[in-house]
CSV table of C-alpha atoms in Angstrom, one decimal:
chain,number,residue,atom,x,y,z
A,1,MET,CA,145.4,-58.2,-117.4
A,2,THR,CA,148.8,-59.4,-117.2
A,3,ALA,CA,149.7,-57.7,-114.3
A,4,LEU,CA,146.5,-59.5,-112.8
A,5,LEU,CA,147.5,-62.9,-114.3
A,6,ASP,CA,151.2,-62.8,-112.9
A,7,LEU,CA,149.3,-62.2,-109.3
A,8,ARG,CA,147.2,-65.7,-109.6
A,9,HIS,CA,150.1,-67.7,-110.5
A,10,VAL,CA,152.3,-66.5,-107.1
A,11,ALA,CA,149.2,-65.8,-105.0
A,12,SER,CA,148.5,-68.3,-102.2
A,13,PRO,CA,145.6,-70.8,-103.4
A,14,ALA,CA,142.8,-68.9,-100.9
A,15,VAL,CA,143.8,-65.9,-102.4
A,16,ARG,CA,143.6,-67.3,-105.8
A,17,ASP,CA,139.9,-68.7,-105.1
A,18,LEU,CA,139.2,-65.2,-103.8
A,19,LEU,CA,140.2,-63.8,-107.1
A,20,HIS,CA,138.4,-66.0,-109.2
A,21,LEU,CA,134.9,-65.1,-106.8
A,22,VAL,CA,135.6,-61.5,-107.0
A,23,ASN,CA,136.0,-62.0,-110.9
A,24,ARG,CA,132.6,-63.8,-111.5
A,25,PRO,CA,129.3,-61.6,-112.4
A,26,ASP,CA,127.3,-62.4,-109.8
A,27,PHE,CA,130.1,-61.7,-107.2
A,28,ASP,CA,127.5,-59.4,-105.6
A,29,ARG,CA,125.1,-62.2,-104.7
A,30,ALA,CA,127.7,-64.2,-103.3
A,31,GLN,CA,129.3,-61.0,-101.3
A,32,GLN,CA,125.4,-60.8,-99.8
A,33,GLN,CA,125.1,-64.5,-98.6
A,34,ILE,CA,128.6,-64.1,-96.7
A,35,GLU,CA,127.4,-60.6,-95.4
A,36,ARG,CA,124.3,-61.9,-94.3
A,37,LEU,CA,125.6,-64.8,-92.4
A,38,GLY,CA,128.1,-61.6,-89.9
A,39,GLY,CA,131.2,-63.7,-90.3
A,40,CYS,CA,129.7,-67.3,-89.4
A,41,THR,CA,132.8,-69.6,-89.9
A,42,GLU,CA,131.2,-73.2,-90.8
A,43,PRO,CA,128.3,-72.2,-92.9
A,44,VAL,CA,125.9,-75.4,-93.4
A,45,ARG,CA,125.4,-75.4,-97.1
A,46,LEU,CA,122.0,-76.4,-98.4
A,47,THR,CA,120.2,-77.2,-101.6
A,48,GLY,CA,116.7,-77.0,-102.8
A,49,HIS,CA,113.8,-74.7,-103.7
A,50,THR,CA,110.9,-73.3,-102.1
A,51,THR,CA,107.2,-71.9,-103.7
A,52,THR,CA,104.6,-69.7,-102.6
A,53,VAL,CA,101.5,-70.2,-104.0
A,54,ASP,CA,97.9,-68.7,-103.6
A,55,THR,CA,95.6,-71.9,-102.6
A,56,THR,CA,92.1,-70.1,-103.9
A,57,THR,CA,94.0,-69.5,-107.8
A,58,GLY,CA,96.6,-71.9,-107.7
A,59,GLU,CA,99.2,-69.2,-108.8
A,60,VAL,CA,102.6,-69.2,-108.4
A,61,LEU,CA,102.9,-65.9,-106.2
A,62,ARG,CA,106.9,-66.5,-105.7
A,63,SER,CA,109.7,-69.1,-106.3
A,64,TYR,CA,113.5,-69.7,-104.8
A,65,SER,CA,115.9,-72.3,-106.3
A,66,THR,CA,119.5,-72.7,-105.1
A,67,THR,CA,120.5,-73.0,-108.6
A,68,GLU,CA,120.1,-69.4,-109.0
A,69,GLU,CA,122.8,-69.1,-106.6
A,70,PRO,CA,126.5,-68.5,-107.5
A,71,THR,CA,127.6,-71.6,-105.7
A,72,GLY,CA,124.6,-73.7,-106.3
A,73,SER,CA,123.7,-73.3,-102.6
A,74,LEU,CA,122.2,-71.9,-100.1
A,75,LEU,CA,124.3,-70.7,-97.0
A,76,THR,CA,122.6,-70.8,-93.5
A,77,ALA,CA,124.8,-69.7,-89.8
A,78,CYS,CA,126.0,-72.6,-88.0
A,79,GLY,CA,124.2,-71.4,-85.1
A,80,ASN,CA,127.5,-72.8,-83.1
A,81,ARG,CA,127.8,-71.4,-79.3
A,82,ARG,CA,131.3,-72.4,-79.2
A,83,SER,CA,133.5,-69.3,-79.5
A,84,SER,CA,136.3,-71.5,-80.2
A,85,ARG,CA,134.5,-72.7,-83.1
A,86,CYS,CA,132.5,-69.7,-84.6
A,87,PRO,CA,133.2,-66.5,-82.8
A,88,ALA,CA,130.2,-65.1,-85.1
A,89,CYS,CA,127.7,-67.4,-83.8
A,90,SER,CA,128.7,-67.3,-80.2
A,91,ARG,CA,128.0,-63.9,-79.7
A,92,LEU,CA,124.6,-64.1,-81.2
A,93,TYR,CA,124.1,-66.6,-78.8
A,94,ALA,CA,125.4,-64.8,-75.7
A,95,ALA,CA,123.1,-61.8,-76.6
A,96,ASP,CA,120.3,-64.1,-76.7
A,97,THR,CA,121.0,-65.6,-74.0
A,98,TYR,CA,122.0,-62.0,-71.9
A,99,HIS,CA,118.2,-61.4,-72.7
A,100,LEU,CA,116.6,-64.5,-71.4
A,101,ILE,CA,118.5,-64.1,-68.4
A,102,ARG,CA,118.0,-60.2,-67.8
A,103,ALA,CA,114.0,-60.8,-69.0
A,104,GLY,CA,114.0,-63.6,-65.7
A,105,LEU,CA,115.4,-60.5,-63.6
A,106,THR,CA,113.9,-57.2,-65.3
A,107,GLY,CA,111.2,-58.3,-67.5
A,108,GLY,CA,110.0,-57.8,-71.2
A,109,LYS,CA,110.3,-60.6,-73.4
A,110,THR,CA,106.6,-61.7,-72.5
A,111,VAL,CA,107.7,-61.2,-69.0
A,112,PRO,CA,106.0,-58.5,-66.9
A,113,ASP,CA,108.3,-56.0,-65.2
A,114,THR,CA,107.0,-56.7,-61.5
A,115,VAL,CA,109.0,-59.5,-61.3
A,116,ARG,CA,112.1,-57.5,-60.4
A,117,THR,CA,110.2,-58.0,-57.2
A,118,HIS,CA,110.4,-61.4,-56.8
A,119,PRO,CA,113.3,-62.7,-54.5
A,120,ARG,CA,116.1,-64.0,-56.4
A,121,VAL,CA,119.9,-65.3,-55.7
A,122,PHE,CA,122.6,-66.0,-57.6
A,123,ALA,CA,124.5,-68.9,-56.4
A,124,THR,CA,127.3,-70.6,-57.5
A,125,LEU,CA,128.0,-74.6,-57.0
A,126,THR,CA,131.5,-75.9,-57.2
A,127,ALA,CA,133.0,-79.3,-57.5
A,128,PRO,CA,134.6,-80.7,-54.3
A,129,SER,CA,138.3,-81.5,-53.9
A,130,PHE,CA,139.9,-84.6,-55.8
A,131,GLY,CA,143.2,-83.5,-55.0
A,132,PRO,CA,145.5,-80.6,-54.1
A,133,VAL,CA,146.3,-78.7,-57.3
A,134,HIS,CA,148.4,-75.7,-58.6
A,135,ASN,CA,146.3,-72.4,-57.6
A,136,ARG,CA,146.8,-68.9,-56.6
A,137,PRO,CA,145.7,-68.5,-52.8
A,138,ASP,CA,145.5,-64.2,-51.9
A,139,THR,CA,148.0,-64.1,-49.1
A,140,ARG,CA,150.3,-66.6,-49.2
A,141,PRO,CA,152.2,-68.7,-51.9
A,142,CYS,CA,150.7,-72.1,-53.6
A,143,ARG,CA,151.5,-75.1,-51.9
A,144,CYS,CA,154.0,-75.9,-54.2
A,145,GLY,CA,155.9,-72.4,-52.5
A,146,THR,CA,155.3,-70.6,-55.8
A,147,ARG,CA,153.3,-67.4,-56.2
A,148,HIS,CA,152.1,-68.2,-59.6
A,149,GLU,CA,151.4,-65.7,-62.5
A,150,PRO,CA,147.6,-65.7,-63.9
A,151,THR,CA,149.1,-67.9,-66.7
A,152,ASP,CA,150.7,-70.2,-65.4
A,153,PRO,CA,150.1,-73.7,-67.1
A,154,LEU,CA,150.6,-75.8,-64.3
A,155,LEU,CA,147.2,-73.7,-62.3
A,156,GLY,CA,144.4,-76.3,-62.3
A,157,THR,CA,146.8,-79.4,-62.2
A,158,PRO,CA,147.6,-81.5,-59.9
A,159,LEU,CA,150.4,-81.6,-57.3
A,160,ASP,CA,151.0,-85.3,-57.1
A,161,PRO,CA,149.5,-86.4,-60.4
A,162,ALA,CA,150.1,-90.0,-59.2
A,163,THR,CA,147.7,-89.3,-56.0
A,164,TYR,CA,145.2,-87.2,-58.3
A,165,ASP,CA,141.1,-89.2,-58.2
A,166,TYR,CA,141.0,-88.5,-61.7
A,167,ALA,CA,138.5,-91.4,-61.6
A,168,GLY,CA,136.5,-89.3,-59.5
A,169,ALA,CA,136.8,-86.3,-60.9
A,170,VAL,CA,135.6,-87.7,-64.4
A,171,LEU,CA,132.6,-89.4,-62.3
A,172,PHE,CA,131.8,-85.8,-61.1
A,173,ASN,CA,131.5,-83.9,-64.9
A,174,ALA,CA,129.3,-87.2,-65.8
A,175,HIS,CA,127.0,-86.7,-62.9
A,176,ALA,CA,126.9,-83.1,-62.2
A,177,SER,CA,123.2,-82.9,-64.0
A,178,ALA,CA,122.4,-85.8,-62.2
A,179,LEU,CA,123.7,-83.5,-59.1
A,180,TRP,CA,121.6,-80.6,-60.3
A,181,ALA,CA,118.5,-82.1,-60.7
A,182,ARG,CA,118.5,-83.8,-57.2
A,183,PHE,CA,119.5,-79.9,-55.5
A,184,THR,CA,116.2,-78.5,-57.6
A,185,THR,CA,114.1,-81.4,-55.6
A,186,TYR,CA,115.5,-80.9,-52.2
A,187,LEU,CA,115.7,-77.3,-52.7
A,188,ARG,CA,112.1,-77.4,-53.0
A,189,ARG,CA,111.5,-79.6,-50.0
A,190,GLU,CA,114.2,-76.9,-47.8
A,191,LEU,CA,111.8,-74.1,-48.8
A,192,ALA,CA,108.9,-75.7,-47.7
A,193,VAL,CA,110.4,-76.7,-44.3
A,194,ARG,CA,111.6,-73.2,-43.8
A,195,LEU,CA,107.9,-71.9,-44.3
A,196,GLY,CA,106.2,-74.7,-42.3
A,197,LEU,CA,104.6,-75.8,-45.4
A,198,THR,CA,104.1,-79.4,-46.2
A,199,GLN,CA,105.2,-80.3,-49.7
A,200,LYS,CA,101.8,-80.0,-51.3
A,201,ALA,CA,101.4,-77.0,-49.4
A,202,ALA,CA,104.3,-75.3,-50.6
A,203,ARG,CA,103.6,-75.7,-54.5
A,204,ALA,CA,100.0,-74.0,-54.3
A,205,VAL,CA,101.7,-71.1,-53.2
A,206,LEU,CA,104.8,-70.8,-54.7
A,207,ARG,CA,107.7,-72.1,-57.6
A,208,VAL,CA,110.7,-72.2,-58.2
A,209,SER,CA,112.3,-70.9,-61.3
A,210,PHE,CA,116.2,-70.7,-62.5
A,211,ALA,CA,118.5,-70.2,-65.0
A,212,LYS,CA,121.8,-71.9,-64.7
A,213,VAL,CA,125.1,-71.8,-67.1
A,214,ALA,CA,128.1,-74.3,-66.6
A,215,GLU,CA,131.5,-73.5,-66.6
A,216,TYR,CA,135.0,-75.3,-66.4
A,217,GLN,CA,137.6,-74.2,-63.8
A,218,LYS,CA,141.3,-74.3,-64.3
A,219,ARG,CA,141.0,-78.1,-63.1
A,220,GLY,CA,138.5,-79.5,-66.0
A,221,LEU,CA,135.9,-79.6,-63.3
A,222,VAL,CA,132.4,-78.3,-63.8
A,223,HIS,CA,130.9,-75.7,-61.6
A,224,PHE,CA,127.4,-74.3,-62.1
A,225,HIS,CA,126.1,-70.4,-62.0
A,226,ALA,CA,122.8,-70.2,-61.5
A,227,VAL,CA,120.2,-67.5,-60.8
A,228,ILE,CA,117.3,-68.6,-58.8
A,229,ARG,CA,114.1,-66.6,-58.2
A,230,LEU,CA,110.7,-67.4,-56.3
A,231,ASP,CA,107.7,-66.9,-58.3
A,232,GLY,CA,103.5,-67.6,-57.3
A,233,PRO,CA,102.1,-70.8,-58.1
A,234,ASP,CA,101.4,-69.0,-61.8
A,235,GLY,CA,105.1,-67.9,-62.6
A,236,THR,CA,106.1,-64.8,-63.3
A,237,SER,CA,103.1,-63.0,-63.6
A,238,GLN,CA,102.4,-63.3,-59.8
A,239,PRO,CA,104.7,-62.8,-56.4
A,240,PRO,CA,105.0,-65.3,-53.7
A,241,PRO,CA,103.8,-64.7,-50.6
A,242,PRO,CA,105.5,-62.2,-48.4
A,243,TYR,CA,106.8,-64.7,-45.8
A,244,ALA,CA,108.9,-66.4,-48.9
A,245,THR,CA,111.8,-64.1,-48.6
A,246,ALA,CA,115.5,-63.9,-50.4
A,247,ALA,CA,116.8,-64.9,-46.6
A,248,VAL,CA,115.0,-67.7,-46.6
A,249,LEU,CA,115.8,-68.3,-50.0
A,250,THR,CA,119.3,-68.5,-48.9
A,251,ASP,CA,119.2,-70.8,-46.1
A,252,ALA,CA,117.0,-72.9,-48.6
A,253,VAL,CA,119.9,-73.3,-51.0
A,254,ARG,CA,123.1,-73.8,-48.6
A,255,ALA,CA,120.7,-76.5,-46.7
A,256,ALA,CA,120.0,-78.4,-50.4
A,257,ALA,CA,122.9,-78.1,-51.5
A,258,ALA,CA,124.5,-79.9,-48.3
A,259,ARG,CA,122.4,-82.4,-48.7
A,260,VAL,CA,122.9,-83.5,-52.2
A,261,ARG,CA,124.8,-87.6,-52.9
A,262,VAL,CA,125.0,-89.1,-55.8
A,263,THR,CA,126.9,-92.7,-55.2
A,264,VAL,CA,128.5,-94.6,-57.7
A,265,ASP,CA,129.6,-98.3,-57.5
A,266,SER,CA,131.5,-100.2,-59.3
A,267,ASP,CA,133.9,-103.7,-58.8
A,268,ALA,CA,137.1,-101.8,-60.6
A,269,ILE,CA,137.2,-98.4,-58.7
A,270,GLY,CA,134.7,-98.9,-55.8
A,271,GLU,CA,131.9,-97.0,-54.1
A,272,ARG,CA,132.1,-93.2,-54.8
A,273,GLU,CA,129.9,-90.9,-52.9
A,274,LEU,CA,129.4,-87.1,-55.5
A,275,VAL,CA,128.4,-84.1,-53.5
A,276,TRP,CA,129.0,-80.5,-54.3
A,277,GLY,CA,132.1,-78.8,-53.2
A,278,GLU,CA,132.2,-76.7,-49.9
A,279,GLN,CA,133.0,-73.2,-51.7
A,280,LEU,CA,129.2,-72.6,-52.2
A,281,ASP,CA,128.6,-69.1,-52.7
A,282,VAL,CA,125.0,-67.9,-52.6
A,283,ARG,CA,124.3,-64.0,-52.6
A,284,GLU,CA,121.0,-61.5,-52.9
A,285,ILE,CA,119.9,-59.9,-56.7
A,286,ALA,CA,119.6,-56.7,-56.5
A,287,ALA,CA,117.8,-54.4,-58.3
A,288,PHE,CA,119.5,-52.7,-61.1
A,289,GLY,CA,120.6,-49.0,-60.6
A,290,THR,CA,121.7,-49.8,-57.2
A,291,ASP,CA,125.4,-49.7,-56.0
A,292,ALA,CA,125.6,-53.7,-55.3
A,293,GLU,CA,127.8,-55.6,-56.9
A,294,ILE,CA,125.6,-58.4,-57.9
A,295,THR,CA,123.1,-56.3,-59.7
A,296,ASP,CA,120.4,-57.2,-62.9
A,297,GLN,CA,122.5,-56.7,-65.5
A,298,ALA,CA,125.9,-57.6,-64.2
A,299,VAL,CA,124.4,-61.1,-63.0
A,300,ALA,CA,122.6,-61.2,-66.9
A,301,ALA,CA,126.2,-60.0,-68.6
A,302,TYR,CA,128.3,-62.5,-66.3
A,303,VAL,CA,126.0,-65.7,-67.4
A,304,ALA,CA,126.0,-64.8,-70.9
A,305,LYS,CA,129.5,-65.0,-70.8
A,306,TYR,CA,129.7,-68.1,-69.3
A,307,ALA,CA,127.0,-69.6,-71.9
A,308,THR,CA,129.4,-69.2,-75.2
A,309,LYS,CA,132.3,-71.3,-73.5
A,310,SER,CA,133.0,-74.9,-73.2
A,311,ALA,CA,135.7,-76.9,-72.3
A,312,ASP,CA,138.1,-75.1,-74.4
A,313,ALA,CA,138.5,-72.8,-71.5
A,314,SER,CA,140.1,-75.6,-69.4
A,315,GLY,CA,142.7,-76.2,-72.4
A,316,THR,CA,140.8,-79.2,-74.1
A,317,LEU,CA,138.7,-80.1,-77.4
A,318,ASP,CA,135.6,-78.6,-78.9
A,319,ARG,CA,134.5,-81.4,-80.9
A,320,ALA,CA,134.0,-85.7,-80.5
A,321,LEU,CA,137.2,-87.6,-80.4
A,322,PHE,CA,135.9,-90.4,-82.7
A,323,CYS,CA,132.2,-90.8,-84.8
A,324,ARG,CA,129.1,-90.0,-84.0
A,325,PRO,CA,126.7,-93.1,-86.0
A,326,CYS,CA,129.1,-95.8,-84.0
A,327,GLN,CA,130.1,-93.9,-80.7
A,328,GLY,CA,133.5,-95.5,-81.3
A,329,HIS,CA,132.6,-98.6,-83.4
A,330,GLY,CA,133.0,-97.5,-87.1
A,331,ALA,CA,134.2,-94.5,-90.0
A,332,THR,CA,133.8,-90.8,-89.4
A,333,LEU,CA,133.3,-87.2,-91.8
A,334,LEU,CA,135.5,-84.3,-91.4
A,335,PRO,CA,133.7,-80.8,-92.0
A,336,HIS,CA,133.4,-81.6,-95.6
A,337,GLY,CA,132.5,-84.9,-96.0
A,338,THR,CA,136.1,-86.5,-96.6
A,339,PRO,CA,135.8,-90.4,-95.3
A,340,LEU,CA,138.6,-91.0,-92.6
A,341,PRO,CA,138.7,-94.0,-90.4
A,342,CYS,CA,137.7,-94.0,-86.8
A,343,THR,CA,140.3,-92.9,-83.9
A,344,THR,CA,138.9,-94.7,-81.6
A,345,CYS,CA,138.3,-98.3,-82.8
A,346,ASP,CA,138.8,-100.3,-85.8
A,347,GLY,CA,135.5,-101.1,-87.2
A,348,THR,CA,135.6,-104.2,-85.2
A,349,GLY,CA,134.4,-103.0,-81.6
A,350,GLN,CA,138.0,-103.3,-80.4
A,351,ALA,CA,139.4,-99.9,-79.2
A,352,ARG,CA,142.3,-98.7,-80.6
A,353,PRO,CA,144.9,-97.1,-78.0
A,354,LEU,CA,143.9,-93.0,-77.3
A,355,PRO,CA,145.5,-91.3,-79.9
A,356,ARG,CA,148.0,-88.7,-78.7
A,357,LEU,CA,146.5,-85.2,-78.3
A,358,ALA,CA,147.8,-81.5,-78.0
A,359,VAL,CA,146.4,-81.3,-74.9
A,360,ALA,CA,148.1,-80.4,-71.2
A,361,ARG,CA,148.9,-83.4,-69.6
A,362,HIS,CA,146.6,-83.1,-66.9
A,363,VAL,CA,143.2,-82.6,-69.8
A,364,ARG,CA,145.3,-85.6,-71.7
A,365,GLN,CA,144.5,-87.8,-68.4
A,366,MET,CA,141.3,-86.3,-68.0
A,367,ILE,CA,140.1,-87.7,-71.2
A,368,ARG,CA,142.7,-91.1,-70.7
A,369,THR,CA,140.4,-91.5,-67.9
A,370,CYS,CA,137.2,-91.6,-69.5
A,371,TRP,CA,138.5,-93.8,-72.3
A,372,GLU,CA,139.2,-96.5,-69.4
A,373,LEU,CA,135.9,-96.3,-67.9
A,374,GLY,CA,134.1,-96.0,-70.4
A,375,LYS,CA,135.6,-99.7,-71.3
A,376,LEU,CA,133.6,-100.7,-67.9
A,377,PRO,CA,129.8,-102.0,-68.7
A,378,GLU,CA,128.7,-100.3,-65.0
A,379,PHE,CA,129.2,-96.9,-66.9
A,380,ALA,CA,128.0,-97.8,-70.6
A,381,ASP,CA,124.7,-95.2,-69.8
A,382,LEU,CA,127.2,-92.5,-69.0
A,383,LYS,CA,128.7,-92.6,-72.6
A,384,LEU,CA,132.0,-91.9,-71.6
A,385,TRP,CA,133.7,-91.7,-75.0
A,386,LYS,CA,131.3,-90.0,-76.5
A,387,TRP,CA,132.1,-87.1,-74.4
A,388,ALA,CA,135.6,-87.7,-73.4
A,389,HIS,CA,136.4,-84.3,-75.1
A,390,MET,CA,134.2,-82.6,-72.5
A,391,LEU,CA,135.9,-84.7,-69.8
A,392,GLY,CA,132.7,-86.7,-69.0
A,393,PHE,CA,130.8,-83.7,-68.6
A,394,ARG,CA,127.5,-84.5,-70.9
A,395,GLY,CA,125.0,-82.2,-70.3
A,396,HIS,CA,123.4,-78.9,-71.6
A,397,PHE,CA,126.0,-76.0,-70.7
A,398,SER,CA,122.5,-73.5,-70.4
A,399,THR,CA,119.5,-74.4,-68.8
A,400,LYS,CA,116.1,-73.1,-67.2
A,401,SER,CA,113.0,-73.8,-65.9
A,402,ARG,CA,109.5,-73.7,-68.0
A,403,SER,CA,108.7,-70.3,-66.0
A,404,TYR,CA,112.1,-68.4,-65.6
A,405,SER,CA,111.3,-66.5,-69.3
A,406,THR,CA,111.2,-66.4,-72.5
A,407,THR,CA,113.1,-69.4,-74.6
A,408,LEU,CA,116.0,-69.3,-77.1
A,409,GLY,CA,113.8,-70.2,-79.9
A,410,ALA,CA,111.3,-68.0,-79.2
A,411,LEU,CA,113.8,-65.2,-79.5
A,412,ARG,CA,115.2,-66.7,-82.8
A,413,ALA,CA,111.8,-66.9,-84.3
A,414,THR,CA,111.3,-62.9,-83.8
A,415,ARG,CA,114.7,-62.8,-85.0
A,416,ARG,CA,113.6,-65.0,-87.8
A,417,ALA,CA,110.5,-63.0,-88.6
A,418,TRP,CA,112.1,-59.7,-88.4
A,419,ARG,CA,114.3,-60.4,-91.4
A,420,THR,CA,112.3,-61.7,-93.0
A,421,GLU,CA,109.7,-58.7,-92.6
A,422,GLN,CA,113.2,-56.3,-93.5
A,423,ALA,CA,113.8,-58.4,-96.9
A,424,ARG,CA,110.4,-58.1,-98.0
A,425,ALA,CA,110.0,-54.9,-97.4
A,426,HIS,CA,113.6,-54.4,-99.1
A,427,ALA,CA,112.2,-56.2,-102.0
A,428,ASP,CA,108.6,-54.2,-102.2
A,429,LEU,CA,106.6,-57.0,-101.8
A,430,PRO,CA,103.6,-58.0,-100.5
A,431,GLU,CA,102.1,-59.3,-97.0
A,432,PRO,CA,101.5,-63.0,-97.5
A,433,ASP,CA,97.9,-63.8,-96.5
A,434,PRO,CA,98.6,-67.3,-94.1
A,435,ASP,CA,95.3,-68.3,-94.8
A,436,THR,CA,95.0,-68.5,-98.4
A,437,THR,CA,99.1,-68.9,-99.3
A,438,LEU,CA,100.9,-71.8,-98.9
A,439,VAL,CA,104.9,-72.5,-98.9
A,440,VAL,CA,106.3,-75.9,-100.2
A,441,GLY,CA,110.0,-76.2,-99.8
A,442,HIS,CA,112.8,-79.1,-100.1
A,443,TRP,CA,116.0,-78.9,-98.4
A,444,THR,CA,119.1,-81.3,-98.8
A,445,TYR,CA,122.1,-80.9,-96.5
A,446,LEU,CA,125.5,-80.6,-99.0
A,447,GLY,CA,128.3,-79.7,-96.2
A,448,SER,CA,129.5,-77.1,-94.4
A,449,GLY,CA,132.3,-74.5,-94.5
A,450,TYR,CA,133.3,-72.0,-97.4
A,451,SER,CA,135.6,-71.9,-100.5
A,452,PRO,CA,139.2,-70.8,-99.1
A,453,GLY,CA,138.4,-67.5,-100.7
A,454,ALA,CA,135.1,-67.2,-99.3
A,455,ALA,CA,136.5,-67.9,-96.0
A,456,LEU,CA,138.9,-64.7,-96.3
A,457,LEU,CA,135.7,-62.9,-97.0
A,458,ALA,CA,133.9,-64.2,-93.9
A,459,ALA,CA,136.8,-63.4,-91.8
A,460,ALA,CA,137.1,-59.6,-93.1
A,461,VAL,CA,133.2,-59.6,-92.2
A,462,TRP,CA,134.2,-60.9,-88.9
A,463,HIS,CA,136.8,-58.5,-88.4
A,464,ARG,CA,134.8,-55.4,-89.6
A,465,ARG,CA,132.2,-55.9,-87.4
A,466,GLU,CA,134.2,-56.5,-84.1
A,467,LEU,CA,136.1,-53.4,-85.1
A,468,GLU,CA,132.3,-51.1,-85.8
A,469,ARG,CA,131.2,-52.6,-81.9
A,470,GLN,CA,134.6,-51.7,-80.5
A,471,LEU,CA,134.1,-48.1,-81.6
A,472,ALA,CA,130.7,-48.0,-80.7
A,473,ALA,CA,131.5,-49.1,-77.3
A,474,GLU,CA,134.3,-46.3,-77.0
A,475,GLY,CA,132.2,-43.8,-78.1
A,476,GLY,CA,133.6,-43.5,-81.7
A,477,CYS,CA,131.3,-43.8,-83.8
C-alpha cells in the first residue's frame, strides 16, 4: 500500500486517475465499456434510462439506467470519419465504405451478383490550375529547378504566391459539389446523344448509378474519385441494353466533364468561370481475378481509403474555426463543455482579425481568402466563414446515387442488430416479441471524451487491436 501511495504521489494526473479507476470495485464494467468502443478517442457520454414493457400484461421485462454505471453515464462511439480525429471510428467508416462500394461492383448486401456484368468505369475529376505550383514531374525537375523529395513541404505550394489565384481556388472548392451535380446532368444527356435516343427514351432503358469520394490534393484543392455504372431502368437488378457499353460510358464521361461550367460574378473579384481540370482520368473497371490494375477490389479499397481523409491531408484543420450556433457571432464550446469567446467575432457581429494558425503558409492564405470572401454579401450563401477550415469545400466527402448499392445506415443497422443479438445471447435473455413488447427510454447528452485515466485505457485498446490486425495481415496469428 505504501508503494502504491508513493506511485500515486509521483505519477502524472492521468496515471493517478487510472490507478483510481483500476481500484474501483466496478472497474470491470468500466473496462467493458471502453473495450466495446474499440479505441474510440472521443466517445459521447449519455445519461438516461430505458425500460422494456410487456404491453399485454404491463410487466416490466427489463430496465436499465446509467446510474448503475461506474461513471454515471453510457459511452457510445463518436462515429467520426476523420482519421485525424478518431482512428478507430475512421477505420470502421472506411470498412463500411469499402463494403458499400464493393457491393455496387460485385454484388452482395441486397445487390445481385449480376451487377458485375454492367458497364462501369473509375473516373477522377480534378481541379484546374490557378497558378504554377511546386511538383514532381516524371522526367524533369520542377519549374523551380529542384527535384523535390516526396515529403518536401514545398510540394503543392505556389511558385509565386503573389500571382496565385487564391480567390479562384477557394471558389472552386466551394462550388465543387455544384460542378459534380452539373456533370451528372450532362452525363445523362451525353449518353442519350451517343445512343441516338431522346433523354426521355434513354431514361426508359438505362440508369446512371455512381458512388464518389472527395480527396484533397497537396495544393489544397478537392478532386473527386467516382465509380460510375450503367444499369437498366430498374437499377441493379436489370442490365442496361447491350449497346450501352463501357466505351460509350467512357466517351460520355469525357464529353460531360468538358461541358461543365459554373459562372461566379462579383464586383470585388470580377467574373470567374469554374470548370474541371484538364487531367481527367477514366478507366474501365475489370472483374476481380483478372490481371488488370483497376479491379473491383482495388477500386473499393482505394475509394474507402480516401473516404476517411479530409483537409487534414493537405495540412489544414479538422475543426471549425468558430462557433456553430452563430457561425461567427457569439460563443463557442470546447469538446468538454468549457465556454470560450468566439474566435472570429467579438459578439456583436464584427469580425476579429484571423487568428494565427499552426498551418503551412499556403493553407493559411487559403483560409484567409475564405475569410475575406466570406465578408462579401454575394458569397453569403457559400458560408465561407463556416467552412474556412475546409478551405471552402462544404460538400459531403462520400456520396452515392440512390440505386448504386446499400447504404451506410443499413450496414450500421445490421451491425447494431448483430451486437444486440450477441449481448442477448450472452445474457441468456429470450427473444422479445415486437408485437407485445414496448421499449421506452429517455437519453440526455452529457458531454464527450474520457477522463484522463480512461483515455489511457482507450489508447491501450486501440494499440492492441492495431497490433492484432497487423499480425493477422502478416499471417502471424
